Coordinates of C-alpha atoms in Angstrom, one line a residue:
X928 CA 145.1 406.1 131.6
X929 CA 147.7 408.1 133.4
X930 CA 149.5 408.5 130.1
X931 CA 146.3 409.9 128.6
X932 CA 145.8 412.2 131.5
X933 CA 149.4 413.9 131.2
X934 CA 148.8 414.0 127.4
X935 CA 145.5 415.9 127.9
X936 CA 147.0 418.4 130.5
X937 CA 150.0 418.9 128.2
X938 CA 147.5 419.7 125.2
X939 CA 145.5 422.0 127.6
X940 CA 148.7 423.7 128.4
X941 CA 150.0 424.2 124.9
X942 CA 146.6 425.8 123.9
X943 CA 147.0 428.2 126.6
X944 CA 150.3 429.1 125.2
X945 CA 148.7 429.3 121.9
X946 CA 145.9 431.7 123.0
X947 CA 148.4 433.8 124.8
X948 CA 149.6 437.2 124.0
X949 CA 153.4 438.4 123.8
X950 CA 153.7 441.4 126.4
X951 CA 156.5 443.6 126.9
X952 CA 157.0 445.2 130.5
X953 CA 159.1 448.1 131.1
X954 CA 159.7 449.2 134.6
X955 CA 162.7 451.8 134.9
X956 CA 162.3 453.0 138.3
X957 CA 164.5 451.1 140.8
X958 CA 162.2 451.6 143.9
X959 CA 161.3 448.2 145.3
X960 CA 157.9 449.2 146.6
X961 CA 156.7 450.4 143.2
X962 CA 157.9 447.1 141.8
X963 CA 156.0 444.9 144.3
X964 CA 152.9 445.8 142.4
X965 CA 154.5 445.3 138.9
X966 CA 156.0 442.2 139.7
X967 CA 152.9 440.7 141.0
X968 CA 151.0 442.0 137.7
X969 CA 153.6 440.5 135.4
X970 CA 153.7 437.2 137.3
X971 CA 149.8 437.1 137.0
X972 CA 150.1 437.6 133.4
X973 CA 152.5 434.9 132.9
X974 CA 150.5 432.5 135.0
X975 CA 147.7 432.9 132.7
X976 CA 149.8 431.7 129.5
X977 CA 150.9 435.2 128.1
X978 CA 154.5 435.3 127.1
X979 CA 155.8 438.2 129.2
X980 CA 159.2 439.7 128.4
X981 CA 160.2 442.1 131.2
X982 CA 162.7 444.9 131.5
X983 CA 163.1 445.4 135.1
X984 CA 165.5 445.9 138.2
X985 CA 163.5 443.1 140.0
X986 CA 163.1 440.0 138.1
X987 CA 160.0 437.8 139.2
X988 CA 160.9 434.4 140.7
X989 CA 158.7 431.5 140.3
X990 CA 156.7 433.1 137.4
X991 CA 156.7 430.3 135.0
X992 CA 158.3 429.3 131.6
X993 CA 156.4 432.0 129.8
X994 CA 158.1 434.7 131.7
X995 CA 161.5 436.0 130.6
X996 CA 164.0 439.1 131.6
X997 CA 165.0 440.4 128.2
X998 CA 166.8 443.2 129.8
X999 CA 168.0 443.3 133.6
X1000 CA 168.4 446.6 134.7
X1001 CA 169.7 445.5 138.3
X1002 CA 172.9 447.4 138.9
X1003 CA 172.4 450.0 136.3
X1004 CA 171.3 452.6 138.7
X1005 CA 172.5 453.4 142.1
X1006 CA 170.1 451.5 144.6
X1007 CA 167.6 453.5 146.4
X1008 CA 166.7 450.6 148.8
X1009 CA 167.6 451.7 152.4
X1010 CA 169.1 454.8 151.1
X1011 CA 166.7 457.8 152.4
X1012 CA 167.9 459.7 155.5
X1013 CA 165.4 461.7 157.1
X1014 CA 167.3 464.9 156.2
X1015 CA 166.8 463.8 152.6
X1016 CA 163.2 463.1 153.1
X1017 CA 162.7 466.6 154.4
X1018 CA 164.1 467.8 150.9
X1019 CA 161.7 465.4 149.0
X1020 CA 158.6 466.8 150.5
X1021 CA 159.1 470.4 149.0
X1022 CA 159.0 469.9 145.5
X1023 CA 157.7 466.4 144.8
X1024 CA 156.3 467.0 141.2
X1025 CA 159.6 468.5 139.9
X1026 CA 161.5 465.5 141.5
X1027 CA 159.4 462.9 140.1
X1028 CA 159.6 464.6 136.8
X1029 CA 163.2 464.8 136.7
X1030 CA 165.2 462.7 139.3
X1031 CA 162.8 459.8 138.8
X1032 CA 161.8 460.7 135.0
X1033 CA 164.3 462.3 132.8
X1034 CA 167.2 460.5 134.4
X1035 CA 165.7 457.1 133.5
X1036 CA 165.0 457.9 130.0
X1037 CA 168.8 457.3 129.6
X1038 CA 168.4 453.8 130.2
X1039 CA 167.4 453.4 126.6
X1040 CA 170.9 454.1 125.5
X1041 CA 171.9 450.7 127.4
X1042 CA 173.4 448.1 124.9
X1043 CA 170.7 445.6 125.7
X1044 CA 167.9 448.2 125.1
X1045 CA 169.3 449.3 122.0
X1046 CA 169.5 445.7 121.0
X1047 CA 165.8 445.3 121.7
X1048 CA 164.9 448.5 120.0
X1049 CA 166.7 447.8 116.8
X1050 CA 165.6 444.1 116.5
X1051 CA 162.4 443.7 118.3
X1052 CA 161.0 440.1 117.9
X1053 CA 158.7 439.1 115.3
X1054 CA 157.8 435.5 115.9
X1055 CA 155.8 436.4 117.3
X1056 CA 155.8 440.3 117.5
X1057 CA 154.3 442.1 120.7
X1058 CA 151.0 442.8 121.2
X1059 CA 151.1 445.5 123.9
X1060 CA 153.6 447.4 126.0
X1061 CA 153.1 447.8 129.9
X1062 CA 154.8 450.6 131.6
X1063 CA 154.7 452.8 134.7
X1064 CA 152.8 456.0 134.8
X1065 CA 154.9 457.9 137.5
X1066 CA 158.0 460.1 135.9
X1067 CA 159.6 458.5 132.9
X1068 CA 156.8 458.6 130.5
X1069 CA 159.5 458.4 127.6
X1070 CA 159.1 454.6 127.8
X1071 CA 155.5 454.9 126.6
X1072 CA 157.2 455.9 123.3
X1073 CA 157.8 452.0 122.7
X1074 CA 154.3 451.8 121.7
X1075 CA 155.0 454.1 118.7
X1076 CA 158.2 452.1 118.0
X1077 CA 156.6 448.7 118.1
X1078 CA 152.9 450.1 116.7
X1079 CA 151.1 448.3 119.6
X1080 CA 148.7 449.6 122.3
X1081 CA 150.2 451.0 125.5
X1082 CA 149.1 450.3 129.1
X1083 CA 150.2 452.3 131.8
X1084 CA 150.3 451.2 135.4
X1085 CA 150.4 453.6 138.5
X1086 CA 151.7 451.8 141.9
X1087 CA 149.9 454.6 143.6
X1088 CA 146.6 456.7 143.0
X1089 CA 146.8 458.6 139.8
X1090 CA 149.0 461.7 140.2
X1091 CA 147.2 464.9 138.4
X1092 CA 149.4 464.5 135.3
X1093 CA 148.2 461.0 134.9
X1094 CA 144.5 461.8 135.2
X1095 CA 145.0 464.2 132.3
X1096 CA 146.8 462.0 130.0
X1097 CA 143.7 459.6 129.9
X1098 CA 141.0 462.5 129.7
X1099 CA 140.0 461.7 133.2
X1100 CA 140.8 465.3 134.7
X1101 CA 139.8 465.5 138.5
X1102 CA 137.4 468.2 139.5
X1103 CA 139.4 470.0 142.2
X1104 CA 136.1 471.1 143.7
X1105 CA 135.9 467.6 145.4
X1106 CA 138.6 465.6 144.4
X1107 CA 141.8 466.0 146.7
X1108 CA 145.2 466.4 144.8
X1109 CA 147.1 463.2 145.4
X1110 CA 150.1 465.0 146.9
X1111 CA 148.0 466.7 149.5
X1112 CA 146.8 465.6 152.8
X1113 CA 144.0 467.6 154.3
X1114 CA 141.1 468.7 152.3
X1115 CA 137.5 470.1 153.3
X1116 CA 135.2 470.1 150.4
X1117 CA 132.9 472.8 152.3
X1118 CA 135.7 475.1 152.9
X1119 CA 136.4 477.8 150.1
X1120 CA 139.7 478.3 150.8
X1121 CA 140.6 474.6 150.8
X1122 CA 139.0 474.2 147.4
X1123 CA 140.9 477.4 146.1
X1124 CA 144.2 475.9 147.4
X1125 CA 143.4 472.6 145.9
X1126 CA 142.6 474.0 142.5
X1127 CA 145.8 476.1 142.5
X1128 CA 148.0 473.1 143.6
X1129 CA 146.4 470.9 141.2
X1130 CA 147.2 473.0 138.1
X1131 CA 150.6 474.0 139.6
X1132 CA 151.5 470.2 140.1
X1133 CA 150.7 469.4 136.5
X1134 CA 152.5 472.6 135.2
X1135 CA 155.6 471.8 136.9
X1136 CA 155.6 468.0 135.8
X1137 CA 155.0 469.1 132.2
X1138 CA 157.5 471.9 132.0
X1139 CA 160.1 469.7 133.6
X1140 CA 159.5 466.8 131.4
X1141 CA 158.5 468.0 127.9
X1142 CA 161.6 468.7 126.2
X1143 CA 163.8 466.5 127.8
X1144 CA 161.7 463.4 127.4
X1145 CA 160.6 464.3 123.8
X1146 CA 164.2 464.5 122.8
X1147 CA 165.0 461.3 124.6
X1148 CA 162.5 459.4 122.6
X1149 CA 163.6 460.8 119.3
X1150 CA 167.3 459.9 120.0
X1151 CA 166.8 456.5 121.4
X1152 CA 163.7 455.1 119.7
X1153 CA 162.6 456.8 116.4
X1154 CA 163.1 460.2 115.1
X1155 CA 159.6 460.6 114.2
X1156 CA 158.2 460.0 117.8
X1157 CA 155.5 462.4 118.6
X1158 CA 155.8 465.1 121.5
X1159 CA 155.6 463.4 124.9
X1160 CA 152.3 464.9 125.4
X1161 CA 150.8 463.3 122.4
X1162 CA 152.5 460.2 123.4
X1163 CA 151.0 460.2 126.6
X1164 CA 147.4 460.6 125.4
X1165 CA 147.9 457.5 123.2
X1166 CA 147.7 455.3 126.1
X1167 CA 145.0 453.0 125.8
X1168 CA 144.3 451.8 129.5
X1169 CA 145.7 452.8 132.8
X1170 CA 145.6 450.6 135.8
X1171 CA 145.9 452.6 139.2
X1172 CA 146.4 451.3 142.8
X1173 CA 143.2 453.2 144.0
X1174 CA 140.3 452.1 145.8
X1175 CA 137.1 454.2 146.9
X1176 CA 137.3 453.0 150.4
X1177 CA 140.3 454.8 151.0
X1178 CA 140.2 457.7 148.5
X1179 CA 136.3 458.2 148.1
X1180 CA 134.1 457.9 144.9
X1181 CA 134.8 459.8 141.9
X1182 CA 133.9 459.9 138.1
X1183 CA 136.5 458.0 136.1
X1184 CA 136.9 457.3 132.4
X1185 CA 136.5 453.8 131.1
X1186 CA 140.1 453.6 130.4
X1187 CA 141.1 454.0 133.9
X1188 CA 140.7 450.8 136.2
X1189 CA 141.2 450.4 139.8
X1190 CA 143.3 447.4 140.9
X1191 CA 144.3 448.4 144.5
X1192 CA 146.0 445.5 146.4
X1193 CA 146.7 443.7 143.6
X1194 CA 150.1 442.9 145.1
X1195 CA 148.4 441.2 148.1
X1196 CA 146.8 438.3 146.3
X1197 CA 150.1 436.3 146.2
X1198 CA 149.3 434.0 149.1
X1199 CA 153.0 432.6 148.9
X1200 CA 154.1 436.0 150.5
X1201 CA 152.1 435.5 153.7
X1202 CA 154.1 432.0 154.4
X1203 CA 156.4 432.4 157.4
X1204 CA 159.7 430.9 157.9
X1205 CA 160.1 428.8 161.0
X1206 CA 161.9 431.3 162.6
X1207 CA 159.5 434.1 162.2
X1208 CA 156.5 431.9 163.1
X1209 CA 158.0 430.8 166.2
X1210 CA 158.6 434.5 167.2
X1211 CA 155.1 435.6 166.3
X1212 CA 153.2 432.5 167.7
X1213 CA 155.1 433.0 171.2
X1214 CA 154.1 436.9 171.4
X1215 CA 150.7 436.0 173.0
X1216 CA 150.8 439.5 174.3
X1217 CA 151.0 441.1 171.3
X1218 CA 153.2 442.8 168.6
X1219 CA 153.8 446.1 167.4
X1220 CA 155.6 446.4 163.9
X1221 CA 157.6 449.4 163.2
X1222 CA 159.0 450.3 159.8
X1223 CA 159.7 453.3 157.6
X1224 CA 159.5 451.0 154.2
X1225 CA 162.2 450.1 151.7
X1226 CA 163.6 453.6 151.3
X1227 CA 163.8 455.4 154.6
X1228 CA 166.2 454.4 157.4
X1229 CA 164.8 454.5 161.0
X1230 CA 168.3 454.5 162.2
X1231 CA 168.8 457.8 160.5
X1232 CA 166.6 459.7 163.0
X1233 CA 168.4 462.0 165.4
X1234 CA 169.7 459.9 168.5
X1235 CA 167.5 461.8 171.0
X1236 CA 164.5 460.6 169.1
X1237 CA 165.7 456.9 168.9
X1238 CA 166.3 457.0 172.5
X1239 CA 162.8 458.3 173.1
X1240 CA 161.4 455.6 170.9
X1241 CA 163.5 453.1 173.1
X1242 CA 161.6 454.4 176.3
X1243 CA 158.5 454.3 174.9
X1244 CA 158.8 450.6 173.6
X1245 CA 160.2 449.5 176.8
X1246 CA 156.9 450.8 178.5
X1247 CA 154.5 448.4 176.7
X1248 CA 156.2 445.2 177.7
X1249 CA 155.4 442.3 177.7
X1250 CA 154.1 443.5 174.3
X1251 CA 157.0 443.0 171.7
X1252 CA 158.1 445.2 169.0
X1253 CA 159.7 444.3 165.5
X1254 CA 161.7 447.0 164.1
X1255 CA 163.0 447.2 160.4
X1256 CA 166.6 448.6 160.7
X1257 CA 169.0 448.0 157.7
X1258 CA 172.4 448.6 159.8
X1259 CA 171.8 447.7 163.6
X1260 CA 175.4 449.1 164.2
X1261 CA 174.1 452.6 163.7
X1262 CA 171.7 452.5 166.4
X1263 CA 172.6 454.0 169.9
X1264 CA 173.0 451.5 172.7
X1265 CA 170.0 450.8 175.1
X1266 CA 167.8 448.7 172.9
X1267 CA 165.0 447.5 175.1
X1268 CA 164.8 443.7 175.5
X1269 CA 161.2 443.4 174.1
X1270 CA 162.5 444.8 170.7
X1271 CA 163.6 442.8 167.7
X1272 CA 165.3 444.1 165.0
X1273 CA 165.9 442.8 161.4
X1274 CA 166.9 444.1 158.1
X1275 CA 164.4 442.2 156.2
X1276 CA 160.8 441.5 157.5
X1277 CA 158.2 439.7 155.5
X1278 CA 155.7 442.2 155.7
X1279 CA 152.6 440.7 154.6
X1280 CA 153.2 437.5 156.5
X1281 CA 153.7 439.5 159.8
X1282 CA 150.8 441.9 159.3
X1283 CA 148.5 438.7 158.8
X1284 CA 149.5 437.1 162.1
X1285 CA 146.8 437.6 164.8
X1286 CA 149.4 438.4 167.4
X1287 CA 149.9 441.8 165.6
X1288 CA 148.3 444.8 167.4
X1289 CA 149.5 447.8 165.6
X1290 CA 151.6 448.9 162.6
X1291 CA 153.9 451.8 162.9
X1292 CA 154.2 453.1 159.5
X1293 CA 155.2 456.1 157.2
X1294 CA 152.1 455.6 155.4
X1295 CA 153.4 454.3 152.1
X1296 CA 150.6 453.0 149.8
X1297 CA 151.6 449.3 149.7
X1298 CA 151.9 449.2 153.3
X1299 CA 148.9 450.9 154.1
X1300 CA 146.9 448.5 151.7
X1301 CA 148.3 445.7 153.6
X1302 CA 147.4 446.8 156.9
X1303 CA 143.9 447.6 155.6
X1304 CA 143.7 444.1 154.1
X1305 CA 144.8 442.4 157.4
X1306 CA 142.8 444.9 159.6
X1307 CA 145.5 446.3 161.6
X1308 CA 145.3 449.6 163.2
X1309 CA 148.0 452.1 162.4
X1310 CA 150.2 454.8 164.1
X1311 CA 151.2 456.8 161.3
X1312 CA 154.3 459.0 160.8
X1313 CA 153.9 460.5 157.3
X1314 CA 157.4 461.8 155.6
X1315 CA 156.7 462.8 152.1
X1316 CA 154.3 462.4 148.9
X1317 CA 151.0 460.7 149.3
X1318 CA 152.0 459.3 152.8
X1319 CA 150.6 462.4 154.6
X1320 CA 147.1 461.8 152.6
X1321 CA 147.3 458.0 153.3
X1322 CA 147.8 458.5 157.1
X1323 CA 145.2 461.3 157.1
X1324 CA 142.4 458.7 155.6
X1325 CA 143.2 456.2 158.3
X1326 CA 142.7 458.8 161.0
X1327 CA 139.6 460.4 159.6
X1328 CA 138.2 456.7 159.5
X1329 CA 139.3 456.1 163.0
X1330 CA 141.7 453.0 162.0
X1331 CA 144.7 454.8 163.5
X1332 CA 146.3 457.9 165.0
X1333 CA 148.8 460.3 163.7
X1334 CA 152.5 461.4 164.9
X1335 CA 154.3 464.4 163.0
X1336 CA 157.7 462.9 162.2
X1337 CA 159.4 466.1 163.9
X1338 CA 157.5 465.3 167.0
X1339 CA 158.5 461.8 167.7
X1340 CA 158.9 461.8 171.4
X1341 CA 158.4 459.6 174.5
X1342 CA 155.2 461.3 175.2
X1343 CA 153.8 461.4 171.9
X1344 CA 154.5 457.9 171.2
X1345 CA 153.2 456.7 174.7
X1346 CA 150.0 458.7 173.9
X1347 CA 149.5 457.0 170.3
X1348 CA 150.5 453.4 171.7
X1349 CA 148.0 453.7 174.6
X1350 CA 145.1 454.9 172.4
X1351 CA 145.5 452.3 169.7
X1352 CA 146.5 449.4 171.8
X1353 CA 143.7 450.1 174.3
X1354 CA 140.7 451.7 172.5
X1355 CA 138.7 448.9 170.7
X1356 CA 137.3 451.3 168.3
X1357 CA 140.6 451.2 165.8
X1358 CA 140.4 447.4 165.5
X1359 CA 136.5 447.7 165.0
X1360 CA 136.7 450.0 162.3
X1361 CA 139.8 448.3 160.6
X1362 CA 137.7 445.1 160.4
X1363 CA 134.8 447.1 158.8
X1364 CA 136.8 448.9 156.2
X1365 CA 138.9 445.7 155.5
X1366 CA 135.7 443.8 154.5
X1367 CA 134.7 446.6 152.2
X1368 CA 138.3 446.7 150.7
X1369 CA 137.9 442.9 150.0
X1370 CA 134.3 442.8 148.9
X1371 CA 134.5 443.1 144.8
X1372 CA 133.1 441.0 142.0
X1373 CA 136.6 440.0 140.9
X1374 CA 140.0 440.1 142.4
X1375 CA 142.5 442.9 141.2
X1376 CA 144.7 440.5 139.2
X1377 CA 141.9 439.0 137.3
X1378 CA 140.4 442.5 136.7
X1379 CA 143.8 443.6 135.4
X1380 CA 144.2 440.7 133.2
X1381 CA 140.8 441.1 131.6
X1382 CA 141.3 444.7 130.7
X1383 CA 144.8 444.1 129.3
X1384 CA 143.4 441.3 126.9
X1385 CA 140.3 443.4 126.2
X1386 CA 142.7 446.2 124.7
X1387 CA 144.7 443.8 122.8
X1388 CA 141.6 442.3 121.3
X1389 CA 139.8 445.3 120.4
X1390 CA 142.4 448.1 119.8
X1391 CA 143.9 450.9 121.5
X1392 CA 141.0 453.4 120.9
X1393 CA 138.1 451.3 122.2
X1394 CA 138.1 453.0 125.7
X1395 CA 139.4 456.1 124.7
X1396 CA 137.7 459.1 126.2
X1397 CA 136.5 462.0 123.9
X1398 CA 137.9 464.5 126.4
X1399 CA 141.3 464.2 124.7
X1400 CA 140.0 465.7 121.6
X1401 CA 139.3 468.8 123.4
X1402 CA 141.4 471.6 124.5
X1403 CA 141.3 472.6 128.4
X1404 CA 139.0 475.5 127.7
X1405 CA 136.7 473.7 125.9
X1406 CA 136.8 470.9 128.2
X1407 CA 135.8 473.3 131.3
X1408 CA 133.2 474.8 128.9
X1409 CA 134.5 478.2 128.9
X1410 CA 133.7 478.8 125.2
X1411 CA 130.2 477.9 125.9
X1412 CA 129.8 479.8 129.3
X1413 CA 131.6 482.7 127.5
X1414 CA 128.9 482.4 124.8
X1415 CA 125.9 482.4 126.9
X1416 CA 127.2 485.2 129.0
X1417 CA 127.9 487.3 125.7
X1418 CA 124.5 486.4 124.5
X1419 CA 122.6 487.3 127.8
X1420 CA 124.8 490.8 127.8
X1421 CA 124.2 491.3 124.2
X1422 CA 120.6 490.9 124.5
X1423 CA 120.3 492.8 127.6
X1424 CA 122.0 495.7 125.7
X1425 CA 119.8 495.2 122.6
X1426 CA 116.7 495.0 124.6
X1427 CA 117.6 498.2 126.5
X1428 CA 118.3 500.1 123.3
X1429 CA 115.1 498.9 121.9
X1430 CA 113.3 500.0 125.1
X1431 CA 115.1 503.3 125.4
X1432 CA 114.4 503.8 121.6
X1433 CA 110.6 503.2 122.0
X1434 CA 110.3 505.5 125.1
X1435 CA 112.2 508.2 123.6
X1436 CA 109.9 507.9 120.5
X1437 CA 106.9 507.7 122.6
X1438 CA 107.9 510.7 124.7
X1439 CA 109.4 512.6 121.8
X1440 CA 106.2 511.9 119.7
X1441 CA 103.7 512.9 122.6
X1442 CA 105.7 516.3 123.2
X1443 CA 105.6 517.1 119.4
X1444 CA 102.0 516.6 119.3
X1445 CA 101.5 518.8 122.4
X1446 CA 103.4 521.5 120.7
X1447 CA 101.4 521.3 117.5
X1448 CA 98.0 521.8 119.7

């Protein structure tokens, strides 16, 4: 009986493999926060029985036998993990679209020239061949050209909300009258000047991205992939499906094309990430008075703050004793002396496991989307200190929904931190609202991993054009009905002029005829 059971299980597993597709994942950006989502997606697809070949800086662990790293990019680029100083962050916040297109876009296209990449490009597998290519929608859209090379559909994945140029490539253009630019923070739909600025910034962002990336990435695809590869803008428009890390609870409702699917929080569903080591479990369990968790994510170094700011942070944290504080510090030697006794530092912190612990009372964060979603999922209020990019908007949303408060990063003082900590720790409304919105975030018909997997398989089964928006066939002026409105306006003007001429002619004729009649009499 036992042998029969094992045989049946083996046959069932083999049947799953036979039904599975062969998927090529290409993730050139070496930012760990982005790859948290991509790794979760690739792992989920492999566990469903698909043969997943990955090109990544961060190979997935424990993904099963159907997961394989075909090109390991680890070490090919200078690591960005724990590399951003506060001074560098200030530069980042001024020209984000250009930086994404160039520094995190054009520069990565050169990875296609690596020997391992060229080997795959010139000799792709054919037993079986690839069914689909999955790559990031961020800066280096040149990797979408692999779809043209392999003659398979391309699925794009955005680890953030869709930037304006991502919305355009699938024909789901945002209406700036009521949809806030992803790189903006404050937006009041009822304000004329907010809508004016939102419209200008939206189109300026798209223009900057296109201008910076078009020639370089088109040339790169034709050089490293195939000489007949279309222009990068055409390649972008061939994308069959885009998965975005977005949810209406955070960003509000908006019209979206069927080819854009929201899979927010996909990376949180790996329950093994919430398992604490004995050391961390002991620390958190013993913190019965509560814990404040402070991090600037995987990129930005807290220890690069000015010394005076760090000393102010020390003073504020010391005041909330016996509440404990966990700080992510990559290099403790760079901290000034005087660290309070209630503060524990670590170069690595199991974030989901920490945030899910009931003793954690507040998350002091820069507002990165992955961390923001995790704190929402586990209903932990925040003190937001946004630094650049979408972090301003992420923190603004939590403040608007009374799930946290904000401190400007150039105003981190003992007084501002005291005020924020006292407000969030002592006012129950923040925890109450965090629980309300957490429940809304979790309440969905299908979890994010299953949603993403279904639509990926749907595209493979039914072809790249099944969800394609007809908006992609129109020019921008047609899409905004300028020709239609122009025609209507011209028709009204011409009709008015014609009626005026007819009326004038009739009146003149009538008056002229009457005067002539009187003369004859």
